[in-house]
Coordinates of C-alpha atoms in Angstrom, one line a residue:
X981 CA -12.1 2.3 -15.4
X982 CA -12.7 0.6 -11.6
X983 CA -15.6 0.0 -9.3
X984 CA -14.3 2.1 -7.0
X985 CA -14.6 5.2 -9.2
X986 CA -18.2 5.0 -9.7
X987 CA -20.4 6.2 -7.2
X988 CA -22.9 4.1 -5.4
X989 CA -26.5 3.4 -7.3
X990 CA -29.7 3.3 -5.2
X991 CA -31.2 -0.2 -5.5
X992 CA -34.3 0.5 -6.9
X993 CA -32.6 2.7 -9.6
X994 CA -30.8 -0.6 -10.6
X995 CA -33.8 -2.6 -10.6
X996 CA -35.9 0.1 -12.4
X997 CA -33.4 0.5 -15.1
X998 CA -32.8 -3.3 -15.8
X999 CA -36.7 -3.9 -15.8
X1000 CA -36.9 -1.1 -18.6
X1001 CA -34.6 -3.2 -20.9
X1002 CA -36.0 -5.3 -24.0
X1003 CA -35.6 -8.5 -24.0
X1004 CA -33.0 -8.8 -26.5
X1005 CA -30.9 -5.7 -24.6
X1006 CA -31.2 -7.9 -21.5
X1007 CA -29.4 -11.0 -23.3
X1008 CA -26.6 -8.5 -23.7
X1009 CA -26.9 -6.7 -20.5
X1010 CA -23.7 -8.9 -18.8
X1011 CA -21.4 -8.3 -21.7
X1012 CA -22.0 -4.6 -21.3
X1013 CA -21.2 -4.4 -18.2
X1014 CA -18.1 -6.4 -18.9
X1015 CA -16.9 -3.8 -21.6
X1016 CA -18.2 -0.8 -19.7
X1017 CA -15.8 -1.8 -16.9
X1018 CA -12.5 -1.3 -19.3
X1019 CA -13.3 2.2 -20.4
X1020 CA -12.0 5.1 -19.2
X1021 CA -13.9 7.4 -16.5
X1022 CA -13.6 10.5 -14.5
X1023 CA -15.2 12.2 -12.0
X1024 CA -16.1 16.2 -12.0
X1025 CA -17.6 17.0 -8.5
X1026 CA -20.7 15.1 -8.4
X1027 CA -20.6 13.8 -11.7
X1028 CA -18.8 11.0 -13.0
X1029 CA -18.3 10.5 -16.7
X1030 CA -17.7 7.3 -18.9
X1031 CA -16.0 7.4 -21.9
X1032 CA -18.1 4.6 -23.9
X1033 CA -16.8 5.2 -27.1
X1034 CA -14.9 8.3 -29.1
X1035 CA -18.0 10.0 -29.5
X1036 CA -20.5 9.0 -26.4
X1037 CA -20.4 10.0 -22.8
X1038 CA -22.4 8.3 -20.1
X1039 CA -22.9 10.3 -17.0
X1040 CA -23.7 9.5 -13.5
X1041 CA -24.8 12.5 -11.3
X1042 CA -24.7 11.6 -7.7
X1043 CA -25.7 14.9 -5.1
X1044 CA -24.6 13.6 -2.0
X1045 CA -22.3 10.7 -3.5
X1046 CA -25.1 8.5 -4.3
X1047 CA -27.0 8.6 -7.5
X1048 CA -30.8 8.4 -6.1
X1049 CA -33.0 8.6 -9.8
X1050 CA -32.8 6.9 -12.9
X1051 CA -33.1 10.2 -14.7
X1052 CA -29.2 10.9 -13.2
X1053 CA -28.0 8.3 -15.6
X1054 CA -27.8 9.7 -18.7
X1055 CA -26.2 8.3 -22.1
X1056 CA -25.4 10.1 -25.4
X1057 CA -25.9 7.6 -28.0
X1058 CA -28.8 7.4 -30.0
X1059 CA -30.9 4.8 -28.6
X1060 CA -30.6 6.8 -25.0
X1061 CA -32.3 6.6 -22.8
X1062 CA -33.5 3.0 -23.6
X1063 CA -30.1 1.7 -24.4
X1064 CA -28.3 -1.0 -22.3
X1065 CA -25.4 1.2 -21.3
X1066 CA -27.2 3.2 -18.5
X1067 CA -28.7 -0.1 -17.1
X1068 CA -24.8 -1.5 -17.5
X1069 CA -23.3 1.5 -15.8
X1070 CA -25.9 0.7 -12.8
X1071 CA -25.0 -2.9 -12.2
X1072 CA -21.7 -2.0 -12.4
X1073 CA -21.7 0.6 -9.5
X1074 CA -21.4 -0.4 -5.7
X1075 CA -25.2 -1.0 -4.0
X1076 CA -25.9 1.8 -1.9
X1077 CA -27.2 1.4 1.4
X1078 CA -30.9 2.1 2.1
X1079 CA -31.4 5.7 3.9
X1080 CA -32.5 4.8 7.2
X1081 CA -36.1 5.7 8.6
X1082 CA -36.1 9.4 10.0
X1083 CA -35.1 9.6 13.5
X1084 CA -38.1 9.1 16.2
X1085 CA -40.2 7.5 13.7
X1086 CA -42.0 4.5 15.6
X1087 CA -42.0 1.0 14.4
X1088 CA -45.1 0.0 12.3
X1089 CA -47.5 -1.4 13.8
X1090 CA -48.3 -5.4 12.6
X1091 CA -51.4 -7.7 11.5
X1092 CA -52.9 -8.9 14.4
X1093 CA -51.8 -6.6 17.4
X1094 CA -54.5 -4.5 19.8
X1095 CA -54.0 -1.9 21.8
X1096 CA -52.5 -2.6 25.3
X1097 CA -54.7 -1.6 28.2
X1098 CA -55.3 -2.4 31.8
X1099 CA -58.2 -4.6 30.8
X1100 CA -56.8 -6.6 27.4
X1101 CA -54.1 -8.1 26.6
X1102 CA -52.6 -7.7 23.2
X1103 CA -52.9 -10.3 20.8
X1104 CA -49.7 -11.9 19.4
X1105 CA -47.6 -10.0 16.4
X1106 CA -47.7 -11.1 13.0
X1107 CA -46.4 -10.0 10.0
X1108 CA -48.5 -8.2 8.1
X1109 CA -50.0 -9.4 4.2
X1110 CA -47.5 -7.2 2.6
X1111 CA -44.8 -8.1 4.5
X1112 CA -45.3 -11.9 4.1
X1113 CA -45.5 -11.1 0.1
X1114 CA -42.3 -9.2 0.1
X1115 CA -40.5 -12.2 1.9
X1116 CA -42.1 -14.0 -0.6
X1117 CA -40.7 -12.0 -3.6
X1118 CA -37.5 -12.4 -1.6
X1119 CA -37.3 -16.2 -1.0
X1120 CA -38.5 -16.7 -4.8
X1121 CA -35.6 -14.4 -6.0
X1122 CA -33.0 -15.8 -3.9
X1123 CA -34.1 -19.4 -4.7
X1124 CA -33.6 -18.4 -8.5
X1125 CA -30.0 -17.2 -7.5
X1126 CA -29.6 -20.4 -6.0
X1127 CA -31.1 -22.4 -8.7
X1128 CA -28.4 -20.7 -11.6
X1129 CA -25.1 -20.5 -9.4
X1130 CA -22.8 -17.8 -9.1
X1131 CA -22.6 -18.4 -12.8
X1132 CA -26.1 -17.9 -14.4
X1133 CA -26.8 -15.1 -11.6
X1134 CA -26.1 -12.3 -13.9
X1135 CA -27.3 -8.3 -14.0
X1136 CA -31.0 -9.3 -14.6
X1137 CA -31.2 -11.9 -11.2
X1138 CA -29.0 -9.4 -9.5
X1139 CA -31.7 -6.6 -10.3
X1140 CA -34.6 -8.8 -9.6
X1141 CA -33.2 -9.3 -6.1
X1142 CA -32.6 -5.5 -5.8
X1143 CA -35.7 -4.9 -6.6
X1144 CA -37.3 -7.5 -3.9
X1145 CA -34.7 -5.9 -1.1
X1146 CA -36.4 -2.4 -1.9
X1147 CA -40.3 -3.5 -1.4
X1148 CA -39.0 -5.3 1.4
X1149 CA -37.3 -2.2 2.6
X1150 CA -40.5 -0.5 2.4
X1151 CA -42.7 -2.7 4.2
X1152 CA -40.2 -2.5 6.9
X1153 CA -38.3 -5.8 6.9
X1154 CA -34.8 -4.1 7.0
X1155 CA -32.9 -7.2 7.9
X1156 CA -34.3 -8.9 5.1
X1157 CA -33.5 -6.1 2.7
X1158 CA -29.8 -6.1 3.8
X1159 CA -29.5 -9.5 3.5
X1160 CA -30.4 -9.3 -0.2
X1161 CA -28.1 -6.4 -0.7
X1162 CA -25.3 -8.7 1.0
X1163 CA -26.1 -11.3 -1.8
X1164 CA -25.8 -9.0 -4.6
X1165 CA -22.2 -7.5 -3.4
X1166 CA -21.0 -11.2 -2.6
X1167 CA -22.5 -12.2 -6.7
X1168 CA -20.9 -9.1 -8.2
X1169 CA -17.5 -9.7 -6.5
X1170 CA -17.7 -13.6 -7.4
X1171 CA -18.3 -13.2 -11.3
X1172 CA -15.7 -9.8 -11.3
X1173 CA -13.0 -12.2 -9.8
X1174 CA -12.5 -10.4 -6.8
X1175 CA -9.6 -11.8 -4.7
X1176 CA -11.3 -11.3 -1.5
X1177 CA -14.3 -13.3 -2.2
X1178 CA -14.6 -16.4 -0.3
X1179 CA -17.7 -19.2 -1.7
X1180 CA -18.1 -19.8 2.5
X1181 CA -19.2 -16.1 2.5
X1182 CA -21.9 -16.2 -0.2
X1183 CA -23.0 -19.5 1.5
X1184 CA -23.9 -18.0 4.8
X1185 CA -24.9 -15.0 2.8
X1186 CA -27.4 -17.0 0.9
X1187 CA -28.3 -19.0 3.9
X1188 CA -29.0 -15.5 6.1
X1189 CA -31.4 -14.3 3.4
X1190 CA -33.5 -17.5 2.6
X1191 CA -33.8 -18.3 6.5
X1192 CA -34.8 -14.7 7.3
X1193 CA -37.6 -14.5 4.8
X1194 CA -39.0 -17.6 5.5
X1195 CA -39.0 -17.0 9.0
X1196 CA -41.3 -13.7 8.2
X1197 CA -44.1 -15.9 7.6
X1198 CA -44.1 -17.9 11.2
X1199 CA -42.6 -15.3 13.4
X1200 CA -44.8 -13.6 16.1
X1201 CA -43.9 -11.1 19.0
X1202 CA -40.4 -10.4 19.9
X1203 CA -39.3 -13.2 17.3
X1204 CA -40.7 -11.3 14.7
X1205 CA -39.0 -8.1 16.0
X1206 CA -36.1 -10.0 15.8
X1207 CA -36.4 -11.1 12.0
X1208 CA -37.8 -7.7 10.8
X1209 CA -34.4 -6.1 12.4
X1210 CA -33.8 -2.3 12.6
X1211 CA -33.2 0.4 9.9
X1212 CA -31.0 2.2 12.4
X1213 CA -29.0 1.5 15.6
X1214 CA -31.2 2.0 18.6
X1215 CA -28.8 3.9 21.5
X1216 CA -30.3 3.3 25.2
X1217 CA -29.2 5.4 28.0
X1218 CA -26.5 3.8 29.7
X1219 CA -25.9 6.3 32.6
X1220 CA -21.8 7.2 33.5
X1221 CA -19.5 5.1 32.9
X1222 CA -15.8 4.3 33.7
X1223 CA -13.7 2.8 31.0
X1224 CA -10.5 1.5 30.6
X1225 CA -8.7 1.0 26.8
X1226 CA -7.8 -2.2 25.6
X1227 CA -6.4 -1.8 22.2
X1228 CA -7.2 -0.2 18.6
X1229 CA -8.0 -2.4 14.9
X1230 CA -8.1 -1.4 11.6
X1231 CA -11.7 -1.7 9.9
X1232 CA -11.5 -2.3 6.0
X1233 CA -15.0 -3.5 4.5
X1234 CA -15.3 -5.2 1.1
X1235 CA -17.6 -2.1 0.2
X1236 CA -14.8 0.6 0.3
X1237 CA -15.3 1.6 4.1
X1238 CA -12.4 2.5 6.3
X1239 CA -11.8 3.1 9.4
X1240 CA -11.0 2.0 13.3
X1241 CA -12.6 0.6 16.2
X1242 CA -11.1 0.9 19.7
X1243 CA -12.1 -1.7 22.5
X1244 CA -12.7 -0.3 25.9
X1245 CA -14.0 -2.6 29.2
X1246 CA -16.0 -1.5 32.2
X1247 CA -15.5 -2.3 35.8
X1248 CA -17.3 -5.6 35.3
X1249 CA -15.8 -6.5 32.2
X1250 CA -18.3 -5.4 29.7
X1251 CA -16.8 -4.8 26.5
X1252 CA -17.7 -1.7 24.2
X1253 CA -16.4 -0.3 21.3
X1254 CA -15.5 3.3 19.8
X1255 CA -15.9 3.3 16.2
X1256 CA -15.1 5.9 13.0
X1257 CA -15.8 4.4 9.9
X1258 CA -16.4 5.9 6.8
X1259 CA -15.8 5.7 2.8
X1260 CA -12.0 5.2 2.2
X1261 CA -10.6 2.2 2.7
X1262 CA -7.3 1.0 3.8
X1263 CA -5.8 4.5 3.5
X1264 CA -8.5 6.2 6.1
X1265 CA -8.1 3.4 8.1
X1266 CA -4.7 4.0 8.8
X1267 CA -4.7 7.8 9.1
X1268 CA -7.9 8.0 11.1
X1269 CA -6.1 5.8 14.1
X1270 CA -4.5 9.0 14.9
X1271 CA -7.3 11.3 15.0
X1272 CA -9.4 12.5 18.2
X1273 CA -12.0 10.0 19.5
X1274 CA -15.6 11.2 18.7
X1275 CA -16.7 11.3 21.9
X1276 CA -17.5 14.1 24.2
X1277 CA -14.5 16.4 25.1
X1278 CA -11.8 13.9 25.3
X1279 CA -8.9 14.7 23.2
X1280 CA -7.3 11.3 23.1
X1281 CA -6.6 9.7 19.5
X1282 CA -7.8 6.2 19.0
X1283 CA -4.4 4.4 19.3
X1284 CA -4.2 6.7 23.0
X1285 CA -7.5 5.5 23.8
X1286 CA -6.7 1.7 23.8
X1287 CA -4.0 2.2 26.5
X1288 CA -5.8 5.0 28.5
X1289 CA -9.3 5.4 29.9
X1290 CA -12.4 7.5 29.7
X1291 CA -14.9 8.7 32.3
X1292 CA -18.2 9.2 30.7
X1293 CA -21.6 10.6 31.3
X1294 CA -24.5 10.8 29.6
X1295 CA -23.4 7.6 28.0
X1296 CA -25.6 6.1 25.1
X1297 CA -25.0 2.5 24.2
X1298 CA -26.5 0.2 21.4
X1299 CA -27.1 -3.6 21.6
X1300 CA -23.8 -4.5 20.1
X1301 CA -21.9 -2.6 22.7
X1302 CA -20.9 0.5 20.5
X1303 CA -20.8 3.8 22.4
X1304 CA -22.9 6.4 20.9
X1305 CA -21.7 10.1 20.5
X1306 CA -24.5 12.2 21.0
X1307 CA -24.8 15.8 22.0
X1308 CA -25.8 15.1 25.7
X1309 CA -22.7 12.7 25.9
X1310 CA -19.9 14.0 28.1
X1311 CA -16.4 12.1 28.0
X1312 CA -13.0 13.3 29.2
X1313 CA -9.7 11.3 29.4
X1314 CA -9.1 9.0 32.9
X1315 CA -6.5 6.7 33.8
X1316 CA -5.9 3.4 31.9
X1317 CA -5.0 0.2 33.0
X1318 CA -2.2 -2.3 32.3
X1319 CA -3.8 -5.9 31.1
X1320 CA -2.5 -7.3 34.2
X1321 CA -4.0 -4.9 36.4
X1322 CA -7.4 -5.0 37.8
X1323 CA -10.3 -4.5 36.5
X1324 CA -9.0 -6.1 33.3
X1325 CA -7.0 -8.9 34.5
X1326 CA -10.4 -10.5 34.9
X1327 CA -10.9 -11.1 30.9
X1328 CA -8.2 -13.2 31.0
X1329 CA -9.1 -15.3 34.1
X1330 CA -11.9 -17.0 32.5
X1331 CA -11.4 -20.3 31.1
X1332 CA -10.9 -20.5 27.4
X1333 CA -13.8 -22.9 26.9
X1334 CA -16.1 -20.5 28.6
X1335 CA -15.0 -17.7 26.2
X1336 CA -15.3 -19.8 23.3
X1337 CA -18.7 -20.8 23.6
X1338 CA -19.5 -17.1 24.6
X1339 CA -18.0 -15.6 21.2
X1340 CA -19.9 -18.9 19.0
X1341 CA -23.2 -17.6 20.8
X1342 CA -22.5 -14.2 19.9
X1343 CA -21.4 -14.8 16.1
X1344 CA -23.5 -17.7 14.8
X1345 CA -24.0 -17.3 11.3
X1346 CA -27.4 -17.1 11.7
X1347 CA -27.9 -15.2 15.3
X1348 CA -30.2 -12.6 15.3
X1349 CA -29.2 -9.4 15.7
X1350 CA -28.9 -7.0 18.4
X1351 CA -28.2 -9.7 20.7
X1352 CA -24.7 -8.3 22.2
X1353 CA -21.9 -10.2 23.4
X1354 CA -18.4 -10.5 22.0
X1355 CA -16.3 -12.7 19.5
X1356 CA -12.8 -11.6 21.3
X1357 CA -10.8 -14.3 23.6
X1358 CA -8.2 -13.3 26.3
X1359 CA -5.9 -15.8 26.5
X1360 CA -2.3 -16.5 28.0
X1361 CA 0.2 -18.4 25.3
X1362 CA 3.3 -19.7 24.8
X1363 CA 4.4 -19.2 20.9
X1364 CA 5.5 -22.6 19.6
X1365 CA 6.4 -21.8 15.9
X1366 CA 4.3 -21.9 12.2
X1367 CA 2.4 -24.5 10.9
X1368 CA 1.6 -24.9 7.0
X1369 CA -1.7 -25.0 6.2
X1370 CA -3.3 -25.2 2.5
X1371 CA -4.3 -21.4 2.6
X1372 CA -1.1 -20.3 4.0
X1373 CA 0.6 -20.8 7.3
X1374 CA -0.2 -20.0 10.7
X1375 CA 1.2 -19.5 14.3
X1376 CA 0.6 -22.3 16.7
X1377 CA 0.1 -21.6 20.2
X1378 CA -0.3 -22.9 23.4
X1379 CA -2.7 -22.1 26.2
X1380 CA -3.9 -23.0 29.4
X1381 CA -5.3 -27.0 29.2
X1382 CA -2.9 -27.9 26.7
X1383 CA -5.0 -26.6 24.0
X1384 CA -3.4 -25.9 20.6
X1385 CA -4.2 -22.7 18.9
X1386 CA -3.6 -21.8 15.5
X1387 CA -3.1 -17.6 15.3
X1388 CA -4.0 -16.2 12.0
X1389 CA -4.0 -12.8 10.2
X1390 CA -7.0 -10.9 10.7
X1391 CA -6.4 -8.6 7.2
X1392 CA -4.3 -9.8 4.3
X1393 CA -4.1 -6.4 3.3
X1394 CA -0.3 -5.6 3.0
X1395 CA -0.5 -2.0 4.1
X1396 CA -1.9 -3.1 7.2
X1397 CA 0.8 -4.5 9.7
X1398 CA -1.0 -8.0 10.7
X1399 CA 0.7 -10.1 8.5
X1400 CA 4.6 -8.7 8.9
X1401 CA 3.9 -9.2 12.8
X1402 CA 2.6 -12.6 13.0
X1403 CA 5.7 -13.5 11.1
X1404 CA 8.2 -12.1 13.2
X1405 CA 5.9 -13.7 15.9
X1406 CA 6.9 -17.1 14.5
X1407 CA 10.7 -16.7 15.0
X1408 CA 10.4 -16.8 18.6
X1409 CA 9.0 -20.2 19.7
X1410 CA 8.9 -20.2 23.9
X1411 CA 7.6 -16.7 24.0
X1412 CA 5.0 -16.4 26.5
X1413 CA 2.7 -13.4 25.6
X1414 CA -1.1 -12.4 26.7
X1415 CA -3.2 -11.8 23.4
X1416 CA -6.6 -10.8 22.2
X1417 CA -8.1 -12.7 19.2
X1418 CA -11.3 -12.6 17.2
X1419 CA -12.7 -16.5 17.2
X1420 CA -12.4 -18.1 13.8
X1421 CA -15.2 -21.2 13.8
X1422 CA -13.2 -23.9 13.2
X1423 CA -13.1 -27.5 13.7
X1424 CA -10.1 -26.8 15.8
X1425 CA -9.1 -23.8 18.0
X1426 CA -8.4 -21.2 16.0
X1427 CA -8.2 -17.2 16.7
X1428 CA -7.4 -14.0 14.8
X1429 CA -4.8 -12.2 16.5
X1430 CA -5.5 -8.4 16.9
X1431 CA -3.6 -7.4 20.0
X1432 CA -0.8 -9.2 22.3
X1433 CA 1.5 -7.6 25.4
X1434 CA 4.8 -6.4 24.2
X1435 CA 7.2 -9.3 24.3
X1436 CA 9.8 -7.4 26.9
X1437 CA 6.5 -7.1 29.1
X1438 CA 6.1 -3.4 28.6
X1439 CA 3.2 -2.2 27.2
X1440 CA 0.8 -4.1 24.6
X1441 CA 0.9 -4.0 20.7
X1442 CA -2.1 -3.1 18.3
X1443 CA -0.7 -5.7 15.8
X1444 CA -2.8 -4.1 12.8
X1445 CA -1.1 -0.8 13.5
X1446 CA 2.1 -1.0 15.1
X1447 CA 5.3 -2.8 14.1
X1448 CA 7.3 -5.1 16.1
X1449 CA 10.8 -5.2 15.4
X1450 CA 13.6 -8.2 15.5
X1451 CA 15.2 -6.1 18.4
X1452 CA 11.9 -6.7 20.6
X1453 CA 11.8 -10.1 20.6
X1454 CA 13.8 -12.4 22.8
X1455 CA 16.1 -14.9 21.8
X1456 CA 14.4 -18.3 20.7
X1457 CA 14.6 -21.5 23.0
X1458 CA 16.2 -23.9 21.6
X1459 CA 14.7 -26.3 23.5
X1460 CA 11.3 -25.6 22.5
X1461 CA 9.6 -27.9 19.9
X1462 CA 8.3 -25.9 17.0
X1463 CA 5.4 -28.6 15.9
X1464 CA 4.4 -30.2 18.8
X1465 CA 1.7 -32.6 18.6
X1466 CA -2.1 -31.2 18.6
X1467 CA -4.3 -32.1 21.4
X1468 CA -7.9 -31.8 21.6
X1469 CA -8.6 -31.3 18.1
X1470 CA -11.7 -32.7 18.1
X1471 CA -13.8 -33.2 14.9
X1472 CA -10.9 -32.4 12.7
X1473 CA -11.3 -36.0 11.0
X1474 CA -15.4 -35.7 11.2
X1475 CA -16.9 -36.2 7.7
X1476 CA -19.5 -33.2 7.8
X1477 CA -17.3 -32.0 5.0
X1478 CA -18.9 -34.7 2.8
X1479 CA -22.3 -32.5 3.1
X1480 CA -20.7 -29.1 3.3
X1481 CA -18.9 -29.6 0.2
X1482 CA -22.1 -30.1 -1.9
X1483 CA -23.9 -27.4 0.0
X1484 CA -21.1 -25.0 -1.0
X1485 CA -20.4 -26.6 -4.4
X1486 CA -24.3 -25.7 -5.4
X1487 CA -23.1 -21.7 -5.1
X1488 CA -20.7 -21.2 -7.9
X1489 CA -22.9 -23.7 -10.6
X1490 CA -26.1 -24.1 -9.1
X1491 CA -28.6 -26.9 -8.7
X1492 CA -27.2 -28.6 -12.4
X1493 CA -24.0 -29.0 -10.4
X1494 CA -25.9 -31.7 -8.0
X1495 CA -28.1 -32.8 -10.3
X1496 CA -25.2 -34.1 -12.4
X1497 CA -23.8 -36.5 -9.1
X1498 CA -25.7 -39.3 -9.5
X1499 CA -25.4 -41.9 -6.8
X1500 CA -24.2 -40.7 -3.2
X1501 CA -25.2 -43.1 -1.2
X1502 CA -21.7 -44.3 -0.7
X1503 CA -21.1 -40.6 1.0
X1504 CA -24.3 -41.1 3.1
X1505 CA -23.2 -44.4 4.4
X1506 CA -20.1 -42.7 5.6
X1507 CA -21.7 -40.2 7.5
X1508 CA -23.9 -42.5 9.3
X1509 CA -21.4 -44.6 10.1
X1510 CA -19.9 -41.8 11.7
X1511 CA -23.1 -41.4 13.9
X1512 CA -24.4 -38.3 11.5
X1513 CA -27.8 -40.1 10.0
X1514 CA -29.3 -36.7 10.2
X1515 CA -26.3 -35.4 8.0
X1516 CA -27.0 -38.5 5.8
X1517 CA -30.8 -37.9 5.1
X1518 CA -30.3 -34.5 4.0
X1519 CA -27.5 -35.1 1.9
X1520 CA -29.6 -37.8 -0.1
X1521 CA -32.9 -35.4 0.1
X1522 CA -30.7 -32.4 -1.4
X1523 CA -29.1 -34.7 -3.9
X1524 CA -32.7 -36.0 -5.4
X1525 CA -34.0 -32.4 -5.0
X1526 CA -31.6 -31.1 -7.4
X1527 CA -31.8 -34.2 -9.9
X1528 CA -35.6 -34.5 -9.4
X1529 CA -37.4 -33.5 -13.2
X1530 CA -40.9 -33.5 -14.0
X1531 CA -42.4 -33.8 -17.4
X1532 CA -45.9 -32.8 -18.9
X1533 CA -48.2 -35.6 -20.9
X1534 CA -46.5 -34.7 -24.0
X1535 CA -43.2 -35.6 -22.6
X1536 CA -41.7 -32.1 -21.9
X1537 CA -39.4 -31.3 -19.2
X1538 CA -41.2 -29.0 -16.9
X1539 CA -39.4 -26.0 -15.0
X1540 CA -37.3 -27.5 -11.8
X1541 CA -38.8 -26.9 -8.4
X1542 CA -36.5 -24.0 -7.6
X1543 CA -38.7 -23.6 -4.3
X1544 CA -38.3 -27.2 -3.0
X1545 CA -34.5 -27.0 -4.2
X1546 CA -33.6 -24.1 -2.1
X1547 CA -35.7 -25.6 1.4
X1548 CA -33.5 -28.8 1.0
X1549 CA -30.3 -26.4 0.4
X1550 CA -31.2 -24.2 3.3
X1551 CA -32.0 -27.2 5.7
X1552 CA -28.3 -28.4 4.8
X1553 CA -26.7 -25.3 5.2
X1554 CA -28.0 -24.6 8.5
X1555 CA -27.3 -28.1 9.8
X1556 CA -23.9 -27.9 8.9
X1557 CA -23.3 -24.7 10.6
X1558 CA -24.6 -25.9 13.7
X1559 CA -22.9 -29.3 14.0
X1560 CA -19.7 -27.0 12.7
X1561 CA -20.0 -24.9 15.7
X1562 CA -20.6 -27.8 18.3
X1563 CA -17.5 -29.2 17.0
X1564 CA -15.8 -25.8 17.1
X1565 CA -17.2 -25.8 21.1
X1566 CA -15.6 -29.2 22.0
X1567 CA -12.2 -28.6 20.5
X1568 CA -12.0 -25.6 23.0
X1569 CA -12.9 -27.9 26.1
X1570 CA -9.2 -28.6 27.6
X1571 CA -7.6 -32.3 27.4

């Protein structure tokens, strides 16, 4: 059985089933989850049946595709319903996304607000006591996960975090709830040995969760609205739009969703997207690219729209640039524009450093949602050849200002064309291309390559869907050096990694990993000599907090201060992120 065979389970269902277990069965829960994962399962309509053993079946009933009640998971063993199998099945299944609030429901009032009239001015909006209590519970659960690390954050710790996520959603804190669900999903991927899991992703998710939960207590007004987030994406009217297609990219998420996102631009250069993403994985992503766009009366497919245009009336747009497909939207096919023609050509005229700064603002790890902006860069480059890296090879290219840019694969899935296309382009040094890529924050200029002009100069290539052939490439220029020096690599030798690795080291192994380090004064001195005294102070405080254990009057160890350690870790994580983004922006400056 694989996780994908099980229907998603609502967070509150998993939390309830784990909380109902006896202390003895909770100790056996992680082993039960692993054992259940090796058992055969089959689906019959809305019901998935797992053969626990030769005589016992476990059933998950998911009307509408989601298990929404604890009674929907039944077991035929003698201990049911108090057995460990029901909770193990819920923990093994994917976590369902929370149901959105009914459309048209206004945002709830917050404590401290007053009605706005001509004669009164509303008081600053602040979180209600119930919201602050929910955020505190999320903080405590996340701090416990950080304390234990991935190795110790089993099903019980995950269930506690799911319970607090459900409570946060009931208190109209969808951003906090969503961040908690992301942490649980990554924890499960890490413990299952998922090859797509990256420690850096869990570091970011935990810091986002802790930081957002902490800000609920102090935020007010517009900041509180951003911290609360939205349970559904708002769309606002945008009148009539004339849009020009840029390219289409496959979308494949860790949750099993797949689809396509097509990027379009307006006459003023504003970037918008038309998407179609649903459960289905990479197979759906490849199939839906040739389906009609869900927008008005247009008969264009996504791949056709990436090279054509649309005239839209009654358009609605979300804050992050997604086009709505409501009943009042009308759209008809219109002529497109080449990348070298107005208005699209203006996208490549912006200096790379300005484009990188804009992309960093929109992709900051801890930026508030609905900030708008795009993480795409539009560059004219000359390919120089492959460059070996610890994680594999990438393609080096030179763009304006002598900036050496590393071009990487946007998605490693072998069913997509990204990797094959990049490897083929690496065999043609000297080729000049107009490219579109997604900024990858790093200490050197780095992009995930998404689309490029055709090497022959005719048309464009969606690198996730279209496949280049060797006959499409020009003869390599023998005079081009495939491995030129890399100018402008500012920050590449920064000792910031001394703090970053301690932040990341905590996530897999927990607080104890830092508590056993001993003296870190040598690393702190290196940071100070490099002009990073704040980093040195954060490193010293983090390791001291990890090692600190108080004793009572009888000499017995008291419980560790998980909250204090989480605060020090969060400060270090946010600092390293901010400095890394600054170094990334500096690397894009022309030499």
